[in-house]
Coordinates of C-alpha atoms in Angstrom, one line a residue:
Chain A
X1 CA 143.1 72.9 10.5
X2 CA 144.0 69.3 11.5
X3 CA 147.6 69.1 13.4
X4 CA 149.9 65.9 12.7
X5 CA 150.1 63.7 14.1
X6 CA 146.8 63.5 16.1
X7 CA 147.4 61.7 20.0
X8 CA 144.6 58.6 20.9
X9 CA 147.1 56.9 22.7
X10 CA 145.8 58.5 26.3
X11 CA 145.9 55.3 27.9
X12 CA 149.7 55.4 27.4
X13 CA 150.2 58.3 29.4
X14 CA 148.5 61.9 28.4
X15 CA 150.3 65.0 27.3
X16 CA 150.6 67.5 30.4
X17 CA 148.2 70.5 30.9
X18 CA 149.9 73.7 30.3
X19 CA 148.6 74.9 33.5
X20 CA 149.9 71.8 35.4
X21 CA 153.8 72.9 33.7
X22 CA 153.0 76.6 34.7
X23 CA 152.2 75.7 38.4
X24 CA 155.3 73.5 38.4
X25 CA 158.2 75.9 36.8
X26 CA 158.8 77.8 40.3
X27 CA 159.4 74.8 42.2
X28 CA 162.5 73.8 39.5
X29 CA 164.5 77.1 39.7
X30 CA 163.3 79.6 42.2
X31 CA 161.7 77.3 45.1
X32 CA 163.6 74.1 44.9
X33 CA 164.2 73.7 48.6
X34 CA 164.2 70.0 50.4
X35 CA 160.4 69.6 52.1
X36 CA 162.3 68.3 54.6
X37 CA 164.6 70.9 55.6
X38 CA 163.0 72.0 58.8
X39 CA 165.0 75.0 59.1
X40 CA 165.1 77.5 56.5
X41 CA 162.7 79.3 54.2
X42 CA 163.6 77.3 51.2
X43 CA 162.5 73.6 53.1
X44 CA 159.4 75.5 54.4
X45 CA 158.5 76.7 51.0
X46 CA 159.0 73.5 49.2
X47 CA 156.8 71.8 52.5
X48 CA 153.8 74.0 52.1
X49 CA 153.8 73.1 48.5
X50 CA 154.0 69.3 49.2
X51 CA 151.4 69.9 51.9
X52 CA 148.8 72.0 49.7
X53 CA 149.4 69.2 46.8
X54 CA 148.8 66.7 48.9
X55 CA 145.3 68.0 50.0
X56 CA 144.6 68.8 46.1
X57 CA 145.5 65.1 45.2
X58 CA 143.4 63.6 48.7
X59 CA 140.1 65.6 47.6
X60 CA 139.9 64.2 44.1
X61 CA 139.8 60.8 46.1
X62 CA 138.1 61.7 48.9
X63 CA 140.8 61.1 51.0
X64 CA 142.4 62.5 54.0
X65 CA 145.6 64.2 52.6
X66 CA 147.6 61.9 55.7
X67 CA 146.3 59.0 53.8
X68 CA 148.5 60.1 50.6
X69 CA 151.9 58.2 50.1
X70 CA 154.2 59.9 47.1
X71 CA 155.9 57.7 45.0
X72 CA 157.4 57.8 41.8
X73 CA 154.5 56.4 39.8
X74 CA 151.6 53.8 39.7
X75 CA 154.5 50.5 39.2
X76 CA 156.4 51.5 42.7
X77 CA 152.3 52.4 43.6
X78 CA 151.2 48.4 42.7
X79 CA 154.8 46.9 43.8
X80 CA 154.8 49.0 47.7
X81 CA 151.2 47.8 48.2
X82 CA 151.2 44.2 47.3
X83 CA 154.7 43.5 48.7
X84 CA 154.6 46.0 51.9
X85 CA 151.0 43.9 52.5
X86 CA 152.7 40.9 52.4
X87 CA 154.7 41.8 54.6
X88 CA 153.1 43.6 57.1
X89 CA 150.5 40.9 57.0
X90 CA 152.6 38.2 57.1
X91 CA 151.7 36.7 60.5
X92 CA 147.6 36.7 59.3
X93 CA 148.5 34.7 55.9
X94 CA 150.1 34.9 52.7
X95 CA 147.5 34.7 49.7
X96 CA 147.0 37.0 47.5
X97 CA 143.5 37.1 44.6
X98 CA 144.2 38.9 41.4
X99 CA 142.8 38.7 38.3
X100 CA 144.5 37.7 34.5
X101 CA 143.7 41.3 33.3
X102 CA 145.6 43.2 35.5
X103 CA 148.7 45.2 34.7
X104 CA 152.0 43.7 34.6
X105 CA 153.3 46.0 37.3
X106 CA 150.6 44.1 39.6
X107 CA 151.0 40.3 37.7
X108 CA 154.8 40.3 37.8
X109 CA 154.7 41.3 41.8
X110 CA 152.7 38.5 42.5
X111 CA 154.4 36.2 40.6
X112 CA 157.4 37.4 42.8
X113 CA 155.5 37.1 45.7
X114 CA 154.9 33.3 44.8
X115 CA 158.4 33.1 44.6
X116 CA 159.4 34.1 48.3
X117 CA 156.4 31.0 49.2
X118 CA 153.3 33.3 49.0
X119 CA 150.2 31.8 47.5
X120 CA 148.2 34.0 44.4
X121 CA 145.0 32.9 42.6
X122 CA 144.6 34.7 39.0
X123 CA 141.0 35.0 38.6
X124 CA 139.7 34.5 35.1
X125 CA 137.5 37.4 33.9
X126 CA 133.9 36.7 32.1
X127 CA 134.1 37.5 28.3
X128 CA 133.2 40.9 28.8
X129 CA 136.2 41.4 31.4
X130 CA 134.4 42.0 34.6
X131 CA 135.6 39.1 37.4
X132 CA 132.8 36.9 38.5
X133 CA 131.5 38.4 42.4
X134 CA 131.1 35.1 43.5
X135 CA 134.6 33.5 42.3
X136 CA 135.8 36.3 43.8
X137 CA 134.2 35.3 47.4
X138 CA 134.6 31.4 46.6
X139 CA 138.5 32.2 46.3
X140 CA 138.9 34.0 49.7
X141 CA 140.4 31.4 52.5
X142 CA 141.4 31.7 56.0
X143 CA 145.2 32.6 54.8
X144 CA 143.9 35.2 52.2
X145 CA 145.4 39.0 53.7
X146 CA 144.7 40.7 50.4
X147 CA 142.4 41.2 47.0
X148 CA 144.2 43.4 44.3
X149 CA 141.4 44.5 41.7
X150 CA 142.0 47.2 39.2
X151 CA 139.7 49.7 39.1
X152 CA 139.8 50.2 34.9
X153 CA 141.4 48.1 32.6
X154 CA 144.1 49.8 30.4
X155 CA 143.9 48.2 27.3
X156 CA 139.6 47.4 26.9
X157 CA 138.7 50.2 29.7
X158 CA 136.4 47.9 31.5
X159 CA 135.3 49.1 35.1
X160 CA 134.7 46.5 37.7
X161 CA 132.7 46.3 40.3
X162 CA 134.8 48.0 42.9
X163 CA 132.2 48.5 45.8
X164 CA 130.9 45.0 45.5
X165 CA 134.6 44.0 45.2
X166 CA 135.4 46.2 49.2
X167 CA 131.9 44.6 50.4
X168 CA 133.0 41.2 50.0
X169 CA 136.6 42.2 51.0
X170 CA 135.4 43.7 54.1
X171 CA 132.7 40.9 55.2
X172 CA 136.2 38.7 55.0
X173 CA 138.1 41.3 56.9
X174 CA 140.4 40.7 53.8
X175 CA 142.3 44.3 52.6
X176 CA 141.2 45.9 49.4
X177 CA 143.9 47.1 47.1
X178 CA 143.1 48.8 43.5
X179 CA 145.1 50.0 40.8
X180 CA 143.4 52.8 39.4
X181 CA 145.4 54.4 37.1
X182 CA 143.5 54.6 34.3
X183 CA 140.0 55.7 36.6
X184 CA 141.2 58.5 39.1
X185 CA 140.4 61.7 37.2
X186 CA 138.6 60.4 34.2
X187 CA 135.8 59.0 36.5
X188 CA 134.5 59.7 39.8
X189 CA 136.6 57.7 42.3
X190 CA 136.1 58.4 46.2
X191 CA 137.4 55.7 48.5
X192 CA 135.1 55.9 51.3
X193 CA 132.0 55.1 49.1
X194 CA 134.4 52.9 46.9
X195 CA 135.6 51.1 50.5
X196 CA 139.0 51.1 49.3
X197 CA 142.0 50.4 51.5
X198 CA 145.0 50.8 49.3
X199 CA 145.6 52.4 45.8
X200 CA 147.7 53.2 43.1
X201 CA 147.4 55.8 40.2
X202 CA 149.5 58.4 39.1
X203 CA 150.0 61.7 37.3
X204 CA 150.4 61.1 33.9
X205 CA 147.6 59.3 33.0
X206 CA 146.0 62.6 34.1
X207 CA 147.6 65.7 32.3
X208 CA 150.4 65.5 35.0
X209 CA 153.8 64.8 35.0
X210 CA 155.5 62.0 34.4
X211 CA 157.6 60.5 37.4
X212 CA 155.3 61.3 40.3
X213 CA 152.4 59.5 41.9
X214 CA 150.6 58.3 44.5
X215 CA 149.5 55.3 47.2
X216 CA 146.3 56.1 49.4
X217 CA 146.9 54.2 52.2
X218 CA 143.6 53.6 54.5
X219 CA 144.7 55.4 58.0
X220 CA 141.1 54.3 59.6
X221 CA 138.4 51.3 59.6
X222 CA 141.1 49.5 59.4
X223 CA 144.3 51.5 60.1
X224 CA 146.2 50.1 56.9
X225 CA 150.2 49.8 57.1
X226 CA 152.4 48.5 54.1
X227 CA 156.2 48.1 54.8
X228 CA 158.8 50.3 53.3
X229 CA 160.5 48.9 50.5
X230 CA 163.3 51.4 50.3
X231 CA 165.1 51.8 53.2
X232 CA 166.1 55.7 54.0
X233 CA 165.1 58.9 55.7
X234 CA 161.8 57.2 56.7
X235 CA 159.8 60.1 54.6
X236 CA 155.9 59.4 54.0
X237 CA 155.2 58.6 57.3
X238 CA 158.1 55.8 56.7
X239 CA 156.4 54.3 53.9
X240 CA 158.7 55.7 51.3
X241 CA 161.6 56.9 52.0
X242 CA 163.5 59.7 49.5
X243 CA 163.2 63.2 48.9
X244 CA 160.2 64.3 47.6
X245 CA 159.7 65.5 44.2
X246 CA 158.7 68.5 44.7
X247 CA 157.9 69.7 41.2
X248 CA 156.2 66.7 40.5
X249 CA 153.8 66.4 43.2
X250 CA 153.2 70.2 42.7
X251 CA 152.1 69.1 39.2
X252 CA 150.0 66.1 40.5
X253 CA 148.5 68.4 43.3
X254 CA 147.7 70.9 40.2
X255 CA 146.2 68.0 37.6
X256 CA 144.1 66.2 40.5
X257 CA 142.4 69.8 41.2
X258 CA 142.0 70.7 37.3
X259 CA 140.5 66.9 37.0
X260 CA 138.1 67.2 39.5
X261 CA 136.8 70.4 38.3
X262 CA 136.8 69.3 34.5
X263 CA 135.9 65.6 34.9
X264 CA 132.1 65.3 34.4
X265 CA 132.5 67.8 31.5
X266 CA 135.5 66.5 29.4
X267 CA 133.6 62.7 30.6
X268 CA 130.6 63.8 28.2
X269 CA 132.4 65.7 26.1
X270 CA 134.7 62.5 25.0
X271 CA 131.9 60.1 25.4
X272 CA 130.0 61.7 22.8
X273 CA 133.2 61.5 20.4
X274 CA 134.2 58.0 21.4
X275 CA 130.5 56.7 20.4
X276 CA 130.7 58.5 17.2
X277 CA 133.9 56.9 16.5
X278 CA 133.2 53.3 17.7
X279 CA 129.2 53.5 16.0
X280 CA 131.3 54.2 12.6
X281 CA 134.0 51.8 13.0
X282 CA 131.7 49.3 14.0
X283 CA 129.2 50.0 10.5
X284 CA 132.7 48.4 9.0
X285 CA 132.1 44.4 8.3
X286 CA 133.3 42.1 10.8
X287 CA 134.4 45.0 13.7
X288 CA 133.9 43.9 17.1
X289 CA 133.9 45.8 20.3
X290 CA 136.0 43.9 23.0
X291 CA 134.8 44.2 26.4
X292 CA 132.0 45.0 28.7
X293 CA 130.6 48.4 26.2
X294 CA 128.0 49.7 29.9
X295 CA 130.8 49.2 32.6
X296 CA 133.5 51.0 30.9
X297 CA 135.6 54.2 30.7
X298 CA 133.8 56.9 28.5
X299 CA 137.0 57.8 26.6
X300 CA 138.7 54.2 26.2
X301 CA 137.1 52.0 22.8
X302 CA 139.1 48.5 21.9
X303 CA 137.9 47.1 18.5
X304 CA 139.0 44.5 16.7
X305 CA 138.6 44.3 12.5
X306 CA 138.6 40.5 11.5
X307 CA 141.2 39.5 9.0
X308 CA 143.4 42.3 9.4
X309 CA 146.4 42.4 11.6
X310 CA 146.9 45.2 14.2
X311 CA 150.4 46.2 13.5
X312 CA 150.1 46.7 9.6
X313 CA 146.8 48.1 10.4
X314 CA 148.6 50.6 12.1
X315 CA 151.7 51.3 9.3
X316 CA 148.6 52.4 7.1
X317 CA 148.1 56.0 9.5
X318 CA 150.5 55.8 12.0
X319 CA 152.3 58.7 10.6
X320 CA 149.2 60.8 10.8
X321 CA 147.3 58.9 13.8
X322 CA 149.0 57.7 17.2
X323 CA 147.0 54.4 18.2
X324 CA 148.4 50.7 20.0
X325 CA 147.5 47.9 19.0
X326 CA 146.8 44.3 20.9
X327 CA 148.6 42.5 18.3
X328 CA 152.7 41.8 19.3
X329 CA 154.3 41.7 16.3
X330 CA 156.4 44.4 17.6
X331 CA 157.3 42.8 20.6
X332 CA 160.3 39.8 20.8
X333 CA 157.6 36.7 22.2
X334 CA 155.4 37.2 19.1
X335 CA 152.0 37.0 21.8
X336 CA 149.2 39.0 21.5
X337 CA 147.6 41.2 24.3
X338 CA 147.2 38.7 27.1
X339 CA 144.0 40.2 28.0
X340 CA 141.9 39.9 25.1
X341 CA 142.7 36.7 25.5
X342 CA 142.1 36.3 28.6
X343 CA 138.5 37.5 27.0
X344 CA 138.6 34.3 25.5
X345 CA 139.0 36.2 22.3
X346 CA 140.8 33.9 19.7
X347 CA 144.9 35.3 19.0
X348 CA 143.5 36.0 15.8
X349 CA 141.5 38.6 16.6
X350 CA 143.4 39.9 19.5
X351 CA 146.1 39.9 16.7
X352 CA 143.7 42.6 14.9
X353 CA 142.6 45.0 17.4
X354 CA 143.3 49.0 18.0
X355 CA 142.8 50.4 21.1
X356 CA 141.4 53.9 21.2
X357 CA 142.4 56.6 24.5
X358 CA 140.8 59.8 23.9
X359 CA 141.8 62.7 26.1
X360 CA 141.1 66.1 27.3
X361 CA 142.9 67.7 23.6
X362 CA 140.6 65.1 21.6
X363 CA 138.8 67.0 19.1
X364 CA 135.9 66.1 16.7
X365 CA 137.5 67.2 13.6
X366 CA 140.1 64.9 14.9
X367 CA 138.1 61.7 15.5
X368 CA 136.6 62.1 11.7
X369 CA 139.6 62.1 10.0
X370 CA 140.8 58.8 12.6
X371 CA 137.5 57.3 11.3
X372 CA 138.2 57.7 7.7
X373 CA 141.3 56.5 7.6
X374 CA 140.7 53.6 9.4
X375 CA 138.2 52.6 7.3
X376 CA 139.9 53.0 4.2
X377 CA 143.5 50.9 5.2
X378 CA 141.2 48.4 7.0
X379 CA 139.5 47.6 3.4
X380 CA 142.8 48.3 1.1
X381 CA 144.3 45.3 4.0
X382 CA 141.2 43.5 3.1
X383 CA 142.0 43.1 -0.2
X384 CA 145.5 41.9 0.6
X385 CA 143.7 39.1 3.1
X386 CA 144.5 36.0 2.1
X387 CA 141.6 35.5 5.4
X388 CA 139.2 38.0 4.2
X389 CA 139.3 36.4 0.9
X390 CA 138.5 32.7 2.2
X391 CA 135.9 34.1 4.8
X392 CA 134.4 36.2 2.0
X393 CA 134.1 32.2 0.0
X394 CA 132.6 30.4 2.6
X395 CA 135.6 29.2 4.0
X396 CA 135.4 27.9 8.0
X397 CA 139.0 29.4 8.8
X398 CA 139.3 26.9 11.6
X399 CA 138.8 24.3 9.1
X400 CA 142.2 24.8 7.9
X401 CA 145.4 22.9 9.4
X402 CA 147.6 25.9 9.9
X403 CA 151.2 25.6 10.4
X404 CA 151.8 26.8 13.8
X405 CA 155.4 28.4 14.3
Chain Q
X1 CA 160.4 50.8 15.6
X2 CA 160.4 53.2 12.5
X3 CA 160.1 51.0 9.3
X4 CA 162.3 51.3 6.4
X5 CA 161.8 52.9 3.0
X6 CA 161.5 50.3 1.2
X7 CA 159.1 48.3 3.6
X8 CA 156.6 52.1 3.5
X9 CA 157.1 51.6 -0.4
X10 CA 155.7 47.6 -0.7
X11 CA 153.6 48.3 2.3
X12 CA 152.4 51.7 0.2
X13 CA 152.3 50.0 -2.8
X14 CA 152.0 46.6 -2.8
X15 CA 153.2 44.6 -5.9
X16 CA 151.2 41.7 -7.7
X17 CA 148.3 41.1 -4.9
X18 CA 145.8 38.9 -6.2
X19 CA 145.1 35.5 -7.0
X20 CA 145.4 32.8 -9.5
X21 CA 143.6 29.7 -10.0
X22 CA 144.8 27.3 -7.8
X23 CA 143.1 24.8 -9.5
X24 CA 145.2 25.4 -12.7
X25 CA 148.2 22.7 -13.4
X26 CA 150.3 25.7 -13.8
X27 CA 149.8 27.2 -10.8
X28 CA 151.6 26.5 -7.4
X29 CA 150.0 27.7 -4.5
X30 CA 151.6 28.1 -0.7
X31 CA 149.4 28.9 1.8
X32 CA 152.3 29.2 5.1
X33 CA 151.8 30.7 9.1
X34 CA 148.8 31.0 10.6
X35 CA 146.2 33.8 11.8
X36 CA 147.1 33.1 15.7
X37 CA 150.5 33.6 15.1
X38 CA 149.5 37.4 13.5
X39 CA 150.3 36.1 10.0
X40 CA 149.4 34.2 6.7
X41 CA 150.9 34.3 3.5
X42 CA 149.3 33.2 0.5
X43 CA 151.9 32.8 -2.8
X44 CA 151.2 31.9 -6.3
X45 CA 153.0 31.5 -8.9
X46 CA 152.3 30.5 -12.6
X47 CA 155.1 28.2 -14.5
X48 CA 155.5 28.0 -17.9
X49 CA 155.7 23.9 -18.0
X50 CA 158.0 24.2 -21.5
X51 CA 160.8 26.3 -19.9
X52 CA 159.8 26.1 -16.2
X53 CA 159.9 30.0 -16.3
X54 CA 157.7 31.4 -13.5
X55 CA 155.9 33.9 -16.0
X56 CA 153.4 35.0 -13.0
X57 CA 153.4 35.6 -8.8
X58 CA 150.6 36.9 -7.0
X59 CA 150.4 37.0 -3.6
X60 CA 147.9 37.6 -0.3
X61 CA 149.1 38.9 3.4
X62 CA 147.5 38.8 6.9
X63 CA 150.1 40.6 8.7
X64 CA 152.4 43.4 9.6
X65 CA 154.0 45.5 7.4
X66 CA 157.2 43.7 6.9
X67 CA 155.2 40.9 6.4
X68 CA 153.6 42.4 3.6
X69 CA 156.4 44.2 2.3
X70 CA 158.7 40.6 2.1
X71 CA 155.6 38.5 0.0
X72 CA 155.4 41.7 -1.9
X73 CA 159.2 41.7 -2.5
X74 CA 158.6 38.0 -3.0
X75 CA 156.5 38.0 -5.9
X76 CA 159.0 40.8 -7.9
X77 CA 162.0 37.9 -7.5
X78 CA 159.7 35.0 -8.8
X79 CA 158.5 36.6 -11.7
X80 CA 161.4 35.5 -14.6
X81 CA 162.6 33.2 -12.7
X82 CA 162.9 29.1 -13.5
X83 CA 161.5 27.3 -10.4
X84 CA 165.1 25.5 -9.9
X85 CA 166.7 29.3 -9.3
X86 CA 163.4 30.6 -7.5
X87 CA 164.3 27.5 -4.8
X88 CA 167.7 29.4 -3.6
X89 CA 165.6 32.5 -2.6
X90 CA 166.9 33.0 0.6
X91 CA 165.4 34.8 3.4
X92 CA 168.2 36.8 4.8
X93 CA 168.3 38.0 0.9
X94 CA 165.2 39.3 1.8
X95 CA 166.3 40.5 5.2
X96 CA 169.2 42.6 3.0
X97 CA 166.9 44.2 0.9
X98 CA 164.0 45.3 3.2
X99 CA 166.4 46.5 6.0
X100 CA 164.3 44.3 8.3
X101 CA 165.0 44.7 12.0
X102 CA 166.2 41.2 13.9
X103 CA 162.2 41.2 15.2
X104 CA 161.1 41.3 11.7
X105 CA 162.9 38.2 10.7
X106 CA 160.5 35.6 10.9
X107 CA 158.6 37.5 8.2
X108 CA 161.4 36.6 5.5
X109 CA 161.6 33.7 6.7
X110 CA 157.5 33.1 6.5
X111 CA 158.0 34.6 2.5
X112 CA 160.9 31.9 2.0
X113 CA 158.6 29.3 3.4
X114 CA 155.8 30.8 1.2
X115 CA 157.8 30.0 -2.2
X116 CA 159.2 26.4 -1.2
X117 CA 155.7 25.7 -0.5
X118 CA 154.5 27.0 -3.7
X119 CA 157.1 25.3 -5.7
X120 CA 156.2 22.1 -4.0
X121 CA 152.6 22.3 -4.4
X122 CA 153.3 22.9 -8.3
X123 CA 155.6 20.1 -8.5
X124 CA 153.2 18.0 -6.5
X125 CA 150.6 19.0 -9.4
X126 CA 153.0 18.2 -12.1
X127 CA 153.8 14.2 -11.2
X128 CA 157.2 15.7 -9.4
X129 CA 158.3 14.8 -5.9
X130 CA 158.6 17.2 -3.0
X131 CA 161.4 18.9 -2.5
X132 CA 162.6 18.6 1.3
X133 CA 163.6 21.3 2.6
X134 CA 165.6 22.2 5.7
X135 CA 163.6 23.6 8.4
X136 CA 164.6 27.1 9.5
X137 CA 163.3 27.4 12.7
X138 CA 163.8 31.2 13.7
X139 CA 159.9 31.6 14.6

C-alpha cells in the first residue's frame, strides 16, 4: 500500500534513520553532560561519545578523527572555511576561484569576502555543469590562497572532477576546499585519494540530524588552519568555539557509520529506480535531462518538460508527491534556478524543470505512481499551453516579441 | 505556500480552455507575459458586434497555478459581459476572489493585462482605436 504523501525531495535534507534517533535519545535525557567538563562522569560520558562519533564520522572520509571540526551544519561548514582561509592566508593573497553553480552558502561568502577587498573569480560551468580543468588552472594567480569546488551539485547532481580539481590545486600550492554535502554518504568520498584540504557536509543530507555537521580540516601535507569565527571557549581545537552538541554529533557519528556500510547498496538500489523513472519521463515529448547524465549522483535526476511551468506542474501532485522545482514563482525576485541557467539553459525551461532526490526509503511502487502522475498533469498542462499549442503549429517561440515584465 | 480553495478548484478544473479563431472579426485575442518570466496568457474572447456582449472567453496558461486559476476566473467574468464593463475588470478583484497571496499578484495583474489586450486587439479588428491603458507595474 502506497503512503501519502511520498518524499523525493532528498536533496532538501533526508528524513532521519530510526537507528540514528535510537542511538541519540540517551545523550538528551540520561547522558547530557558538557564534553568538556573534565571532571565528572557526566563530561566524561558525553566526551567518549563525541570522541567515538568523531572516529565514525572521520572513517566515512577517510580522515583522521583530529581532522574533524563540529559545526552546526554545512552553511557555518562553507562560511568557517572560506572566511577563516581568508584570513589565515591573508599575508599569501586574497583571491578566491568558485564556480556559478555553487550553493548560496558558498556564493554569498564570497561575495562578502569581495566586500572586505578580497578578489573572487566565478567560473562559468560547460553546459553539462562540470567547470572547464583548464579555466580552472588559467584562473589561478600568484595572489590566489584558495579554490572552492563542490563536490555534487544540489539541484542537477552533477559530480566534478574533484581529484583533477586537488592536482591542479596542489601543483599551485593553492588550498582545496569542497562542499560536499550532497556527496559524503551517497558516494564514496575519501580525502586522501580525493586530495582534499578543507570540507563541508553535514548530517541531514544523510539520515542524520538536523543542526549538526562537520569541517575536515587537512592537519598534514599541508597542515591546514582556518580562523575561528566565533570567539569563545576555543573548543575544536579553537576552530569553533561552543558546546558541542552532543546528541547531534552522536547522530552524525551513527548516520556516517550506517552510510558507509549501506552506501554501495542503497547507490544501486536507487540508481536502478532513478533510471527507470528518468527513461519514462524522458519517453514524454519535449523532456530534457539537465546536466552531465555519466558524472552525476545515482539518486539525483533534474528534467525539464517544455511548455510547462514548474510550479503548476507541481500543484497538479504535490499533495500526493513532494518534489522542487527550478522555476521561482514561489519566491519574491520571480528568477529561476540560477544554475540551470548558468547551463545556459533558456529561463524558460529552467522555469519548467522538477528536480528528483531519491533516498534510502525510496521505493519502486513509489517511483511508478511519481511517474504516472507526472505524466498525466504534464499533458492535462499541455493542453492549457498557450506554448505547447504554438510549438505543436510550427510556431518558432523566439519569433515572438514577448512582453517582458 | 498552501494555495487556496478556490485557486485547487480553477487549477482542478479549469474553465473555458481552448481557443477561438483569432482570425475571426469577432474575436479579440491577448497574447500578455512571456515564457522567461514563467508565464503566458493567452485570452479570447468573442463579441457580439450588435450588442457588444462578449458571448464567448477561452483562454490558454503557461504558468503557476494562480496563474491559471486568475485566466480561468478570467474567462467566467467576460462571458455576459459588454466589452465597455469587461474593461473595469480589475486585478485586485481578482486578487479578492482567489485569496492570492502578495507573491501571487502579478498573476492578476498578467489576467487584467490579458483582457485589455484582448479588447484592444478586437477593437483594433473592428476600425476602433486603442484604448490606453495605465500601466500597472507590480511585475
Amino acid at each position: 500500500m502506497l503512503k501519502f504523501p511520498i518524499y523525493l525531495d532528498n536533496n532538501a535534507t533526508t528524513p532521519m534513520d530510526p537507528r540514528v534517533l535510537e542511538a541519540m535519545i540517551p545523550y538528551f535525557t540520561e547522558h547530557f553532560g558538557n564534553a568538556a567538563s573534565r571532571n565528572h562522569p557526566f563530561g566524561w560520558q558525553a566526551e567518549e561519545a563525541v570522541d567515538y562519533a568523531r572516529e565514525q564520522v572521520a572513517q566515512l572520509i577517510g580522515a583522521d578523527p583530529k581532522e574533524i571540526i563540529f559545526t552546526s551544519g554545512a552553511t557555518e561548514g562553507d562560511n568557517l572555511a572560506i572566511k577563516g582561509v581568508y584570513e589565515m592566508y591573508a599575508s599569501k593573497g586574497n583571491h578566491i576561484i568558485t564556480a556559478t553553480t555553487e550553493h548560496k552558502a558558498v556564493l554569498d561568502t564570497c561575495k562578502h569576502i569581495e566586500k572586505l577587498g578580497g578578489e573572487v573569480t566565478y567560473l562559468q560551468v560547460k553546459p553539462d555543469g562540470l567547470i572547464d580543468l583548464t579555466e580552472l588552472e588559467a584562473a589561478i594567480k600568484p595572489t590566489t590562497i584558495l579554490i572552492a569546488i563542490m563536490y555534487a551539485n544540489n539541484e542537477i547532481g552533477v559530480i566534478q572532477p574533484v581529484k583533477e580539481i586537488s592536482t591542479i590545486a596542489k601543483k599551485h600550492g593553492v588550498l582545496f576546499f569542497t562542499d560536499a554535502v550532497q556527496a559524503v554518504g551517497k558516494i564514496p568520498v575519501d580525502v586522501q585519494k580525493d586530495g582534499i584540504d578543507i570540507m563541508a557536509f553535514t548530517a541531514h543530507k544523510m539520515y542524520g540530524p538536523k543542526g549538526i555537521g562537520a569541517l575536515y580540516v587537512r592537519r598534514k601535507n599541508p597542515r591546514v588552519k582556518v580562523t575561528a569565527q566565533m570567539d569563545g571557549g576555543g573548543h575544536e581545537r579553537g576552530m569553533r568555539s561552543g558546546t558541542l552538541n552532543v546528541p547531534g554529533i552522536v547522530g552524525f557519528g551513527k548516520a556516517c557509520e550506517l552510510a558507509r556500510l549501506d552506501m554501495e547498496a542503497d547507490a544501486k538500489r536507487l540508481s536502478v529506480l532513478r533510471d527507470k523513472l528518468e527513461n519514462a519521463l524522458l519517453q514524454i515529448e519535449e523532456a530534457y535531462v539537465n546536466g552531465n547524465r555519466e558524472h552525476r549522483l545515482p539518486h539525483v535526476a533534474n528534467i525539464s518538460f517544455k511548455h510547462v511551468e514548474g510550479e503548476g506542474l507541481l500543484m497538479g501532485f504535490n499533495k500526493n508527491i513532494a518534489l522542487s522545482s527550478g522555476s521561482a514563482c514561489t519566491s519574491a525576485s520571480l528568477e529561476p534556478s540560477y544554475v540551470l541557467k548558468a547551463l545556459g539553459l533558456g529561463d524558460d525551461l529552467a522555469h519548467s524543470s522538477l528536480r528528483f532526490g531519491l533516498g534510502r526509503f525510496t521505493t519502486e511502487e513509489q517511483i511508478d505512481y511519481t511517474i504516472e502522475q507526472i505524466s498525466n498533469t504534464v499533458h492535462k498542462l499541455r493542453e492549457m499551453s498557450p506554448l505547447w499549442e504554438m510549438y505543436k503549429e510550427g510556431i518558432d517561440l523566439n519569433s515572438i516579441e514577448w512582453a517582458h515584465h | 505556500m498552501a494555495y487556496s480553495e478556490k485557486v485547487i478548484d480553477h487549477y482542478t478544473n479549469p474553465k473555458n480552455v481552448g481557443t477561438l479563431d483569432k482570425s475571426s472579426k469577432k474575436v479579440g485575442t491577448g497574447l500578455v507575459g512571456a515564457p522567461e518570466c514563467g508565464d503566458v496568457m493567452r485570452l479570447q474572447i468573442e463579441v457580439d458586434d450588435a450588442t457588444g456582449v462578449i458571448t464567448d472567453a477561452k483562454f490558454k496558461t503557461f504558468g503557476c497555478g494562480s496563474a491559471i486559476a486568475s485566466s480561468s476566473l478570467a474567462t467566467e467574468w467576460l462571458k455576459g459581459r459588454t466589452i465597455d464593463e469587461a474593461v473595469t475588470i480589475d486585478n485586485m478583484d481578482l486578487v479578492e476572489e482567489l485569496n492570492l497571496p502578495p507573491v501571487k499578484i502579478h498573476c492578476s495583474v498578467l489576467a487584467e493585462d490579458a483582457i485589455k489586450a484582448a479588447i484592444n486587439d478586437y477593437r483594433v479588428k473592428n476600425g476602433l482605436e486603442e484604448l490606453a491603458f495605465e500601466e500597472k507595474g507590480v511585475h
